[in-house]
Structures are given as C-alpha cells and as structure tokens.
Coordinates of C-alpha atoms in Angstrom, one line a residue:
X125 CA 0.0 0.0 0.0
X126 CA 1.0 3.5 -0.6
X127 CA 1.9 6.0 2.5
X128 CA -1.3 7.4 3.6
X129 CA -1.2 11.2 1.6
X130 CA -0.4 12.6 4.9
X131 CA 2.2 11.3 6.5
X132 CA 4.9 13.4 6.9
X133 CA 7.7 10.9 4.9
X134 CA 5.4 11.1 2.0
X135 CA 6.4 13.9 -0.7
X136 CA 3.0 15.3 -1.2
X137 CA 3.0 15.7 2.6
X138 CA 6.0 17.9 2.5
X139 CA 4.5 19.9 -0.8
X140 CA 1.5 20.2 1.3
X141 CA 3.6 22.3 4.3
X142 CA 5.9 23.9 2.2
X143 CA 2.4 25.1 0.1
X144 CA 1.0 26.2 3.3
X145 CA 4.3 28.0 5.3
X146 CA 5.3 29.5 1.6
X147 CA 1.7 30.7 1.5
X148 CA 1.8 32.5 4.9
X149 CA 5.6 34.1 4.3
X150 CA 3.8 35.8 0.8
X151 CA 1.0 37.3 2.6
X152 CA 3.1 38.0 5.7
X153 CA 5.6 40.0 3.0
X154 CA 2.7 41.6 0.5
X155 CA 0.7 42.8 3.8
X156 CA 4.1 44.5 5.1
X157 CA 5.1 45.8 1.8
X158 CA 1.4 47.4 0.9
X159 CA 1.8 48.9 5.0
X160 CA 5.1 50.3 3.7
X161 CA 3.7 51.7 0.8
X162 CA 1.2 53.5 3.2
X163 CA 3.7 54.8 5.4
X164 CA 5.5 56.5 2.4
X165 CA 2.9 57.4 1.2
X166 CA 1.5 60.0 4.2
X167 CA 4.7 61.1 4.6
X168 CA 5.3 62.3 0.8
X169 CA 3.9 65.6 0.0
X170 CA 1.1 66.4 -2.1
X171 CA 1.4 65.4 -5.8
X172 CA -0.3 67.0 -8.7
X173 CA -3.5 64.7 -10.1
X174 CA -2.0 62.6 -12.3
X175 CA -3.0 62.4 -16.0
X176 CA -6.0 59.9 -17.2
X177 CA -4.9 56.4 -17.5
X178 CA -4.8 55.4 -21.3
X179 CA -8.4 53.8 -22.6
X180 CA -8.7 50.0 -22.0
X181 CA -6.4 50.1 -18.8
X182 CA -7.8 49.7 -15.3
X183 CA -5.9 52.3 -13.1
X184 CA -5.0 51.3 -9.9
X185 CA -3.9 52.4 -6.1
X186 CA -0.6 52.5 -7.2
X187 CA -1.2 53.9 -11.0
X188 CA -2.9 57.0 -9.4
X189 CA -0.3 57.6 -6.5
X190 CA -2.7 56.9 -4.0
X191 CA -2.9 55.1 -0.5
X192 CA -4.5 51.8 -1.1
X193 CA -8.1 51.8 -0.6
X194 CA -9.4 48.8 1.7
X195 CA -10.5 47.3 -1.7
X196 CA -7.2 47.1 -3.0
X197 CA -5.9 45.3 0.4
X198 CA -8.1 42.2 -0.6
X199 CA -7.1 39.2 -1.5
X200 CA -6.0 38.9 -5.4
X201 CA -7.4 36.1 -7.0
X202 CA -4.0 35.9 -8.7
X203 CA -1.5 33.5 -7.6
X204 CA 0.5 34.8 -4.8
X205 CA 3.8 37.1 -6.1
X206 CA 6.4 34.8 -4.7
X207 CA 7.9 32.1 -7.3
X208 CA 8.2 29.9 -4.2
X209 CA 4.9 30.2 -3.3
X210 CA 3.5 29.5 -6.7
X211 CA 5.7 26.2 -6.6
X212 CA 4.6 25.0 -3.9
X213 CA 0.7 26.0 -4.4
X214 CA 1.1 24.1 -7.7
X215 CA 2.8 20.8 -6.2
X216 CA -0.2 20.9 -4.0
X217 CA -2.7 21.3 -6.8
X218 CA -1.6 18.9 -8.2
X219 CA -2.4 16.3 -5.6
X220 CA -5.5 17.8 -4.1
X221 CA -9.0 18.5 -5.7
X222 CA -8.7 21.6 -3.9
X223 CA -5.8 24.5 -3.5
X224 CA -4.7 25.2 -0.2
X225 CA -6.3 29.0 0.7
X226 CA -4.2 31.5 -0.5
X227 CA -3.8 35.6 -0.2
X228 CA -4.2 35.0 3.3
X229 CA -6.2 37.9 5.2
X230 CA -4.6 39.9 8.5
X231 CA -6.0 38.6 11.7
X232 CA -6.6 42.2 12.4
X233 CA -9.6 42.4 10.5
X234 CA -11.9 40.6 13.9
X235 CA -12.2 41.9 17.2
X236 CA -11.5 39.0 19.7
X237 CA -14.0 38.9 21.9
X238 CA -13.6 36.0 24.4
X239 CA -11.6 32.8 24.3
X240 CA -13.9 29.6 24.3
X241 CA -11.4 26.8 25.1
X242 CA -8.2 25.5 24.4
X243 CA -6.8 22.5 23.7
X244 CA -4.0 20.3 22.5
X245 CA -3.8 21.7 18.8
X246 CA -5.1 25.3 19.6
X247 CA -6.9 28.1 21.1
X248 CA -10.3 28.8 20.4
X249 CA -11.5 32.3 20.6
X250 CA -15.1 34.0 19.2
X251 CA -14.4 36.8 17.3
X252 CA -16.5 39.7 15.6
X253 CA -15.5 40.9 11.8
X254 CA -14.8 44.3 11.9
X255 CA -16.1 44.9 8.6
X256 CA -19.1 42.6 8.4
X257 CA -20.3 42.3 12.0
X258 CA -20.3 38.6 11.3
X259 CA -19.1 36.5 15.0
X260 CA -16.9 33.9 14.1
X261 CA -14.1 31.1 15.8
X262 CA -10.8 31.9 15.3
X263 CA -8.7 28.8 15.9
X264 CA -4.7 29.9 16.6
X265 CA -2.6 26.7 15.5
X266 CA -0.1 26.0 18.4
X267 CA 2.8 26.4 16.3
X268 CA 5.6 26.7 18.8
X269 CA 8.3 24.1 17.4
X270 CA 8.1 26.2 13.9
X271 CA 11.5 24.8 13.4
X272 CA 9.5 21.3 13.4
X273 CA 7.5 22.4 10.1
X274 CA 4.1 23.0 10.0
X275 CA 2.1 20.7 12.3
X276 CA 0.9 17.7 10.5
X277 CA -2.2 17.8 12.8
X278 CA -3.1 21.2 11.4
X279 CA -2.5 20.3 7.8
X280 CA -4.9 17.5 8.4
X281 CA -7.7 19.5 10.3
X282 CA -7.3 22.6 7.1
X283 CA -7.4 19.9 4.1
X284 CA -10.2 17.6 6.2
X285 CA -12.4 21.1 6.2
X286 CA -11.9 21.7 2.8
X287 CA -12.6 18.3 1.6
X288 CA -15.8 17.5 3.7
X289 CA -18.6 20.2 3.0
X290 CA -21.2 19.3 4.7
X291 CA -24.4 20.8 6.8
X292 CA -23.1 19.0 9.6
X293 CA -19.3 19.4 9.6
X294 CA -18.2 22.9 10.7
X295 CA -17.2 25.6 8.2
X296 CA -13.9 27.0 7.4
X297 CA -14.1 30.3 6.2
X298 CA -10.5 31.2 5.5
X299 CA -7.2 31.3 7.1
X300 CA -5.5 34.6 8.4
X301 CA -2.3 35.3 9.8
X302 CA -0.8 37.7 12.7
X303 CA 2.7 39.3 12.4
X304 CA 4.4 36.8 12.5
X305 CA 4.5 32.9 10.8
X306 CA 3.9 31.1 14.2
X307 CA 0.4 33.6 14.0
X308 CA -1.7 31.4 11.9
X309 CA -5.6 31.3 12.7
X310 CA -8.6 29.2 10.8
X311 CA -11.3 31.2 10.9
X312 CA -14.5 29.0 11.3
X313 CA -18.4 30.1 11.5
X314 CA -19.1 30.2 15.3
X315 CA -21.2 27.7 17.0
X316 CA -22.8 28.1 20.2
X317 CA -23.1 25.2 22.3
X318 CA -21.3 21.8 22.4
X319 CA -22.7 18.5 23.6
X320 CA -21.0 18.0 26.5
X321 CA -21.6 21.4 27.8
X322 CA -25.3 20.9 27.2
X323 CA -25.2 17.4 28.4
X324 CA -24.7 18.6 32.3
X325 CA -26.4 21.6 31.7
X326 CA -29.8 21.3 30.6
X327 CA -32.4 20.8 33.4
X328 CA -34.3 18.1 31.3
X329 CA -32.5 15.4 29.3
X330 CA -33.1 15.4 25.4
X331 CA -36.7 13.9 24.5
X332 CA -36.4 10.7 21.9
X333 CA -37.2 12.3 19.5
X334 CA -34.7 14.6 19.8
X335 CA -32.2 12.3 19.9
X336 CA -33.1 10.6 17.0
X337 CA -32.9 13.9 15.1
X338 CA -29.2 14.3 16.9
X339 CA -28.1 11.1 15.4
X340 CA -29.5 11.1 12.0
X341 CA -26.8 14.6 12.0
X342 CA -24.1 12.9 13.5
X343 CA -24.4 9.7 11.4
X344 CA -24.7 12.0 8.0
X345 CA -21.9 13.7 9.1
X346 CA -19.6 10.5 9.6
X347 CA -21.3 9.1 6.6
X348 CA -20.2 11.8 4.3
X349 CA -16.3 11.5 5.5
X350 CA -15.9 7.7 5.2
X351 CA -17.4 8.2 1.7
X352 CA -14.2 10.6 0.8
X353 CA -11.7 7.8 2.8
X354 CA -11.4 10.1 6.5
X355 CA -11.5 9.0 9.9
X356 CA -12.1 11.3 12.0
X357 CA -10.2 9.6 15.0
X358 CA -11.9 11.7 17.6
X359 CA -15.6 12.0 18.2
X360 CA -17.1 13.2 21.2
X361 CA -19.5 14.5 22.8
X362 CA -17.3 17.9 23.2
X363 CA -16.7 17.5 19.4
X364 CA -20.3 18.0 18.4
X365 CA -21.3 21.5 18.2
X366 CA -25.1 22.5 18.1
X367 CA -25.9 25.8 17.4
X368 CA -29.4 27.5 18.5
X369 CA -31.7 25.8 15.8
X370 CA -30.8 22.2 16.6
X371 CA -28.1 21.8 13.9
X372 CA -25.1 19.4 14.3
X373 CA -21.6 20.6 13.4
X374 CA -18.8 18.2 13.9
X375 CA -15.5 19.7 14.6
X376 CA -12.1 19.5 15.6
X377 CA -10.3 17.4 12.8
X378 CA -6.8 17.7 14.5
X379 CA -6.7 13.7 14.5
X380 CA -8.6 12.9 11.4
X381 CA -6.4 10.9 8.8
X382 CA -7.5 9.6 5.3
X383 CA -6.6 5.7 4.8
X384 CA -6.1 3.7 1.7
X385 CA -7.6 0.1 0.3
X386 CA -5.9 -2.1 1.7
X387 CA -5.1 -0.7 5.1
X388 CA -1.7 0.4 5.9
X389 CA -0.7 0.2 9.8
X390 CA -1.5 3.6 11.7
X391 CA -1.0 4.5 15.6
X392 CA -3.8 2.9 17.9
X393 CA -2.9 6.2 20.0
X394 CA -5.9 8.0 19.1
X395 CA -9.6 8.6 20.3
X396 CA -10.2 10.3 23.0
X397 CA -10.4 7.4 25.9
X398 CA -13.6 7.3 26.4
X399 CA -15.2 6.7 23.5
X400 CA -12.0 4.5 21.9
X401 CA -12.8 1.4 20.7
X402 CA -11.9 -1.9 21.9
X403 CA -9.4 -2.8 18.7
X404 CA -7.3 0.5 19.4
X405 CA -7.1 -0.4 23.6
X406 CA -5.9 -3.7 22.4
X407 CA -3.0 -2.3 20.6
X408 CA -4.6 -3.2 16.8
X409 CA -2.0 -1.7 14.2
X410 CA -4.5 -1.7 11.5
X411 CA -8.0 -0.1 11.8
X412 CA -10.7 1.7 10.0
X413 CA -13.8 3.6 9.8
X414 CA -15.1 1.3 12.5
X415 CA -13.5 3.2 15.4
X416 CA -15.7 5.9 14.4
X417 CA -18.7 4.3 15.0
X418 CA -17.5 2.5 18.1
X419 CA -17.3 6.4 19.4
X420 CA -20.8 7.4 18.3
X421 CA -21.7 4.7 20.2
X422 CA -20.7 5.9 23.1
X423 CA -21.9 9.2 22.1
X424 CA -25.3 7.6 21.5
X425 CA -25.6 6.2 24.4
X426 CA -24.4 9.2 26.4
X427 CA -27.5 11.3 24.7
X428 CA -29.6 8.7 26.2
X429 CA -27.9 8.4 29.6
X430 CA -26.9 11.9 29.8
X431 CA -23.3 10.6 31.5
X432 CA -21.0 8.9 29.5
X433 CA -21.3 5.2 28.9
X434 CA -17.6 4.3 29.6
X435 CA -15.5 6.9 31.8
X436 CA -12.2 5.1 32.4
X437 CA -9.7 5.9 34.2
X438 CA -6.9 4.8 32.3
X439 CA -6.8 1.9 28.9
X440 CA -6.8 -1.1 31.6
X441 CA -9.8 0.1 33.2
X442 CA -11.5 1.3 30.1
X443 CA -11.2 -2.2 29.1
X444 CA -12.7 -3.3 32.4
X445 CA -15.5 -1.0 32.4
X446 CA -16.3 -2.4 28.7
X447 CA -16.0 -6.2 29.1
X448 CA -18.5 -5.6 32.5
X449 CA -21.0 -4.1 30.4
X450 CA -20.9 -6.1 27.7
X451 CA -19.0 -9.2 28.2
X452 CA -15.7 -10.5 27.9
X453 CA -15.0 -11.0 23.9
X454 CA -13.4 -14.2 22.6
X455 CA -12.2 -15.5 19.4
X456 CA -15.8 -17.2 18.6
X457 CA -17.5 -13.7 18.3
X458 CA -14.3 -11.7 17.3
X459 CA -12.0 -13.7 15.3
X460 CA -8.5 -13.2 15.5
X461 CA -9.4 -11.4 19.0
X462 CA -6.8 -13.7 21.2
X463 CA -3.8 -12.6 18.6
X464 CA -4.1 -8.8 19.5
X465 CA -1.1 -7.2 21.4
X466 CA -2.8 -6.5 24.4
X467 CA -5.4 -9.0 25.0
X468 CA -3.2 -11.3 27.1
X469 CA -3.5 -9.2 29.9
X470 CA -7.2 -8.7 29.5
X471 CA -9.9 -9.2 31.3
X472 CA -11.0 -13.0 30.7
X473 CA -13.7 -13.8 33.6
X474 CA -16.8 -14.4 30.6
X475 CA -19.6 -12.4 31.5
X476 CA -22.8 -11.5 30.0
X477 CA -24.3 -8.0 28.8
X478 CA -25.8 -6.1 30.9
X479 CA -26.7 -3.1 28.5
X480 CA -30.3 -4.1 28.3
X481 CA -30.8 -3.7 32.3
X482 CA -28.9 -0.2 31.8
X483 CA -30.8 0.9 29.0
X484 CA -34.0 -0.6 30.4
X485 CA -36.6 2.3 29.7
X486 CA -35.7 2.2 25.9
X487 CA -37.1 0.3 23.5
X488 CA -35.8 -3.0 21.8
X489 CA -35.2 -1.1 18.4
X490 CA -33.1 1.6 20.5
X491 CA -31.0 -1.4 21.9
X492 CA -30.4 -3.0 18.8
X493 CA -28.7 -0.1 16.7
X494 CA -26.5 0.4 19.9
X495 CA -25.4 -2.9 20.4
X496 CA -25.0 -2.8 16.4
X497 CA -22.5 0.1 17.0
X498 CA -21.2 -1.4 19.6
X499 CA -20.3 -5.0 18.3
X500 CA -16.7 -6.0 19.2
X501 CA -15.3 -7.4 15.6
X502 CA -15.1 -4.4 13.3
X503 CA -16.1 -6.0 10.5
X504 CA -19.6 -6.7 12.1
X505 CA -19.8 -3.7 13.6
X506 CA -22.7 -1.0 11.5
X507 CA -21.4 1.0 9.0
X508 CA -22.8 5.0 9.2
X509 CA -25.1 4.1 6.1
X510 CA -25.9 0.6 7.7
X511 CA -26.9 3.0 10.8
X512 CA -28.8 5.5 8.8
X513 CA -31.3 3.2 7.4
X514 CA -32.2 1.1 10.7
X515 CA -36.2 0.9 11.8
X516 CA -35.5 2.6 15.1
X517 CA -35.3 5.8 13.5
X518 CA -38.6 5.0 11.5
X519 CA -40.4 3.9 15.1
X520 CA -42.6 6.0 16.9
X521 CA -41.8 9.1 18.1
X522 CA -40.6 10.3 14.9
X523 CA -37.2 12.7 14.3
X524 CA -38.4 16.3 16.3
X525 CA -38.0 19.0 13.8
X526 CA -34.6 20.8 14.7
X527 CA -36.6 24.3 14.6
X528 CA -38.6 22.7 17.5
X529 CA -35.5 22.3 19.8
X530 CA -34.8 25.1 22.8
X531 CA -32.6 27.8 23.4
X532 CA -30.0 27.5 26.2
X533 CA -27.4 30.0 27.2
X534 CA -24.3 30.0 25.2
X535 CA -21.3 29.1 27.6
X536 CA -19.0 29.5 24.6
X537 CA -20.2 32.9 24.0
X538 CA -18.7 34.3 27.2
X539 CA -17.7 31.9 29.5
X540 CA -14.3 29.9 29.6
X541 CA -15.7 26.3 28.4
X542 CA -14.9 24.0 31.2
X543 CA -13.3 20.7 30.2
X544 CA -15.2 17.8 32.4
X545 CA -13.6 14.7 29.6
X546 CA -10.1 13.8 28.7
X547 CA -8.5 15.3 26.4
X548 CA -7.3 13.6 22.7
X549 CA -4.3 11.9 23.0
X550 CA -1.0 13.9 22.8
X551 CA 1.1 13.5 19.1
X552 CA 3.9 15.1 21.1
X553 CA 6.2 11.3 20.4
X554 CA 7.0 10.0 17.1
X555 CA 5.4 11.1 14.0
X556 CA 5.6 7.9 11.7
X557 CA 2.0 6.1 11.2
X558 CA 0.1 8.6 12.3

C-alpha cells in the first residue's frame, strides 16, 4: 500500500507544508510591503492629479499615486507574487481537488472577543469581523516548534475542512495570519453550544425524539467523511457543536487521517479514551472507519444516559469497564481477537451484557442499533449508512424537527468552556504512522 497522503515521509506531505508555510511568508511580506507603501505614502507631499490612465487600462492604487483603498488590500485572486509560493501552491494542486487558501487575510480584520477553550492543537477564541459584523471562531494553531514544520495535525484539520462540506461538519471560512509565521488562525463560522456542555447543563434530558434527530446529524456527518476515505479519530460529545436551531456541526479534525484500500498500519494512539474502541485499547495496528462508529456509540448512548457510557480511568480500566458491560469478547464472536497485542492481559472472567438492564426504559429497536454500533469485531460492527437506514429511526416518536429544539445560554459565547472529559491523546512522540 501507498503511505497514507499525509504522512509526513510522504512527498505530497511535504509539498502540502511547504504550500502552506510558503503561502503565509507571501501574505506576511505583500501585507508588510502594501503597509510600507502606506507609510510612504503619508509622509510624501502632495502630488499633482495625475493624468487619465490610457483607454482599455484599469488604473489602480498605485497607477494614481494613492494610498490603497481597503478594496485594493483584498485578496487577489492571482496567484500569490512569490515564485516559491506558486511552486509550492502548484505541487499541492496537483495532488488535491482543492488548493490550499491562498492571499491569506490579517487577523486584524476581527475583534477578539472572548476565548472559548483551548486545547491540544489550539486556542479557540469567538471573534466579531470588523467589517461585516459577522461572529466567528478563530482557531490559533499552536505552532511553537516552527522549526518542526508545519504541524501535520493542522494540515490535516485545514485539508479535512476543505474536503468534507457538509451541513453538519463545521465551516472553514478562510485562514489569516498575525505578524508573525507562528500567527496562523482558521477562521471558522461560530457555534454556540457543544454536547457536553449541554449534556450537564440542561435541566431536562433530550426527548427521543430529539435524539433521533441528533443522530440522523451525527451519522450524515460520519457518513459523508468515510465516503471521501477520512477517519475522524476523535468523536465526542465535546466535538459536536449544536448551534441554536438544533443543527449538528462536527469539529475538531486535528486527529482525522485519510486511509487507503488495503489498510496500511496507523497508531492505535488515538480517540479520546472514552469513546476509543476496543481494537485500538488492544494495541490493533490496522483499523478503520469502525472506530468511528465504536465512538458514536458511546456518544449515543451518552445522549440517552446523559453521562457517558464508559469513563475510564486509564486503557486497563476502560477495558474493564467495557467487558463488565458487555461481556468478555473471545475469538468465537471476534475472530483473530486472542492474537491482538494486548489481549493477554485482558480481562478473561466471561460475562454477560448487561446493556439491556442499563438501558432498560428504551425500546428494543433503540437497543439493537446500539449494540450494532457497539459490536466488538469491526467487520460486524454497522457501517454510518448501515446506521442510517435502521427501523429505530422510522419507530414512533418520529425525528423532532430541529426548529422545535430550545434555546440554552451559550457558555461559549462568554464563559471559559470548562473541560469535564479527557482530552485527545498527545502526538507530542514520534510522527511515523500517524
């Protein structure tokens, strides 16, 4: 199998962060030398009005003598002005259905207005466009170890963005840059809640039916990545955004990886440890999609439970706290199960599910698409399609309307979101198989 297109050995990887550092540097220098231009400009004296341009030419800021106008300081839609950039831009395109954005805007065009969280790849802050009014996330890329390259993470999260376009994935609206190169922001429409936060919020738990319309979002989102070859690698509850009219956005593709037919080994260092699944604690080298639906799962059953299904302490007792609820695995419902790394040192006391007594006021068609995302062999487990089209979403109540669902306070629009789950695991080690 080919190297996954991101892994940083792989060439296109390394056109993909020259591409995006050589892309920053140009608008870094054409923002400083228009600001130069400006400076001269005020201090030279008046000059006379300059003649007509000739017919058939457009005159310009710098045809007429003038100070740029705020029009002028836009992007081009040209390629950027340095040959180095346009290299690397064209490497990329090359590879990718899509450029990487270029003519990147100043980070001084929004007002920060409060910081919503941060976390291992970034900082989070809601912002207001100065020119628009418009209140938007800025996302600062932790780019401290510059001398490291661009972070692989970031690449990842940018090109995952602008690859899956969908009503439920978060938007990227553009990139813009500080005064320096470690000053790189995504700027992404701003949503106001996240699951979590509602989750120990709310007075009163989500109705059925409003969980059903939940999921359908969350399993169209995860549908629509596996059908352009991601993994997102990290859903959670704090990963689902839900902004005031009941819409899903699913964010924060820091961890998300595309993967090839046939599989090619990857890191089982990944998923936040909650809502990891079983083949990844048990040291697997080769995954898939299926760890995603392990994870909305958990997410599923969290909706229901309004706690989280599985809060371990650390991998051993995650494993624990799975195999008690439902049942020690073996190689008879999970082939190949005995040959993983870790399942040695297991839990091997056989035991029977008890997910029906914990789940006892739902109904048998709510059971069985949960025990269908959480089946231990991955290649039994339900697909998001498979998912989409089982009868409990067709049973009585039907899917609540999203307009119907109620407004709660916005802790991300002014209070410091508080982090009550573990974080996503650190990529501060190795790089390879990511």
């Amino acid at each position: 199998m080919a190297p996954s297109k991101w892994d940083v050995e792989d060439p296109e990887g390394a056109a993909l962060e020259a591409a995006a550092k050589a892309a920053v540097r140009a608008s870094l220098a054409k923002r400083r030398r228009i600001e130069k231009e400006q400076r001269e400009a005020a201090r030279a004296p008046a000059a006379p009005a300059a003649p007509a341009a000739p017919a058939g030419r457009a005159e310009t800021a710098a045809d007429s003598g003038a100070s740029p106008s705020k029009d002028s300081l836009a992007p081009s839609s040209r390629a950027t002005e340095s040959p180095q950039a346009n290299r690397a831009v064209s490497v990329a395109q090359s590879h990718y259905a899509h450029a990487p954005i270029q003519g990147c805007r100043s980070v001084r065009i929004f007002d920060k207005l409060n910081r919503i969280e941060e976390g291992s790849y970034g900082i989070v802050i809601r912002a207001k466009n100065r020119d628009t009014g418009e209140i938007v996330a800025l996302k600062q890329l932790k780019l401290e170890k510059e001398k490291e390259g661009f972070p692989i993470t970031s690449l990842r999260e940018i090109y995952t963005l602008m690859e899956a376009r969908h009503p439920n994935i978060v938007e990227l609206k553009e990139m813009v840059v500080g005064d320096t190169l470690s000053q790189v922001y995504l700027v992404m429409e701003f949503v106001e809640h996240d699951l979590k936060t509602l989750l120990s919020t709310m007075r009163t738990p989500f109705l059925h039916s409003e969980v059903k319309t939940l999921m359908i979002q969350i399993l169209s989102a995860v549908e629509l990545l596996h059908s352009r070859w991601i993994i997102h690698r990290d859903l959670k509850t704090s990963n689902l955004l839900m902004n005031n009219r009941g819409q899903i956005k699913l964010a924060d593709f820091g961890l998300a990886r595309m993967f090839g037919d046939p599989l090619g080994k990857m890191t089982s260092l990944v998923v936040t440890l909650w809502y990891r699944a079983p083949e990844l604690l048990l040291g697997s080298p080769e995954y898939d999609t299926a760890v995603d639906l392990w994870s909305v799962g958990c997410i599923f059953a969290e909706l229901l439970l309004r706690e989280p299904l599985f809060p371990g302490k650390n991998e051993a007792d995650q494993l624990s706290r799975i195999y008690c609820l439902l049942g020690a695995p073996d190689d008879t419902i999970w082939p190949g199960y005995s040959v993983l790394p870790n399942a040695k040192s297991a839990p091997k006391t056989p035991r029977k599910s008890t997910l029906a007594h914990k789940l006892r006021d739902c109904s048998p068609a709510t059971l069985d698409l949960l025990n269908g995302l959480l089946t231990y062999d991955p290649s039994q487990r339900l697909s998001a399609t498979a998912a989409l089209a089982h009868p409990y979403f067709s049973e009585a109540p039907p899917p609540a309307h999203p307009d119907t669902f109620g407004s709660f306070p916005s802790a991300a629009a002014g209070e410091r979101r508080q982090r009550t789950s573990p974080s996503a695991p650190s990529r501060r080690g190795g790089r390879r198989n990511l």
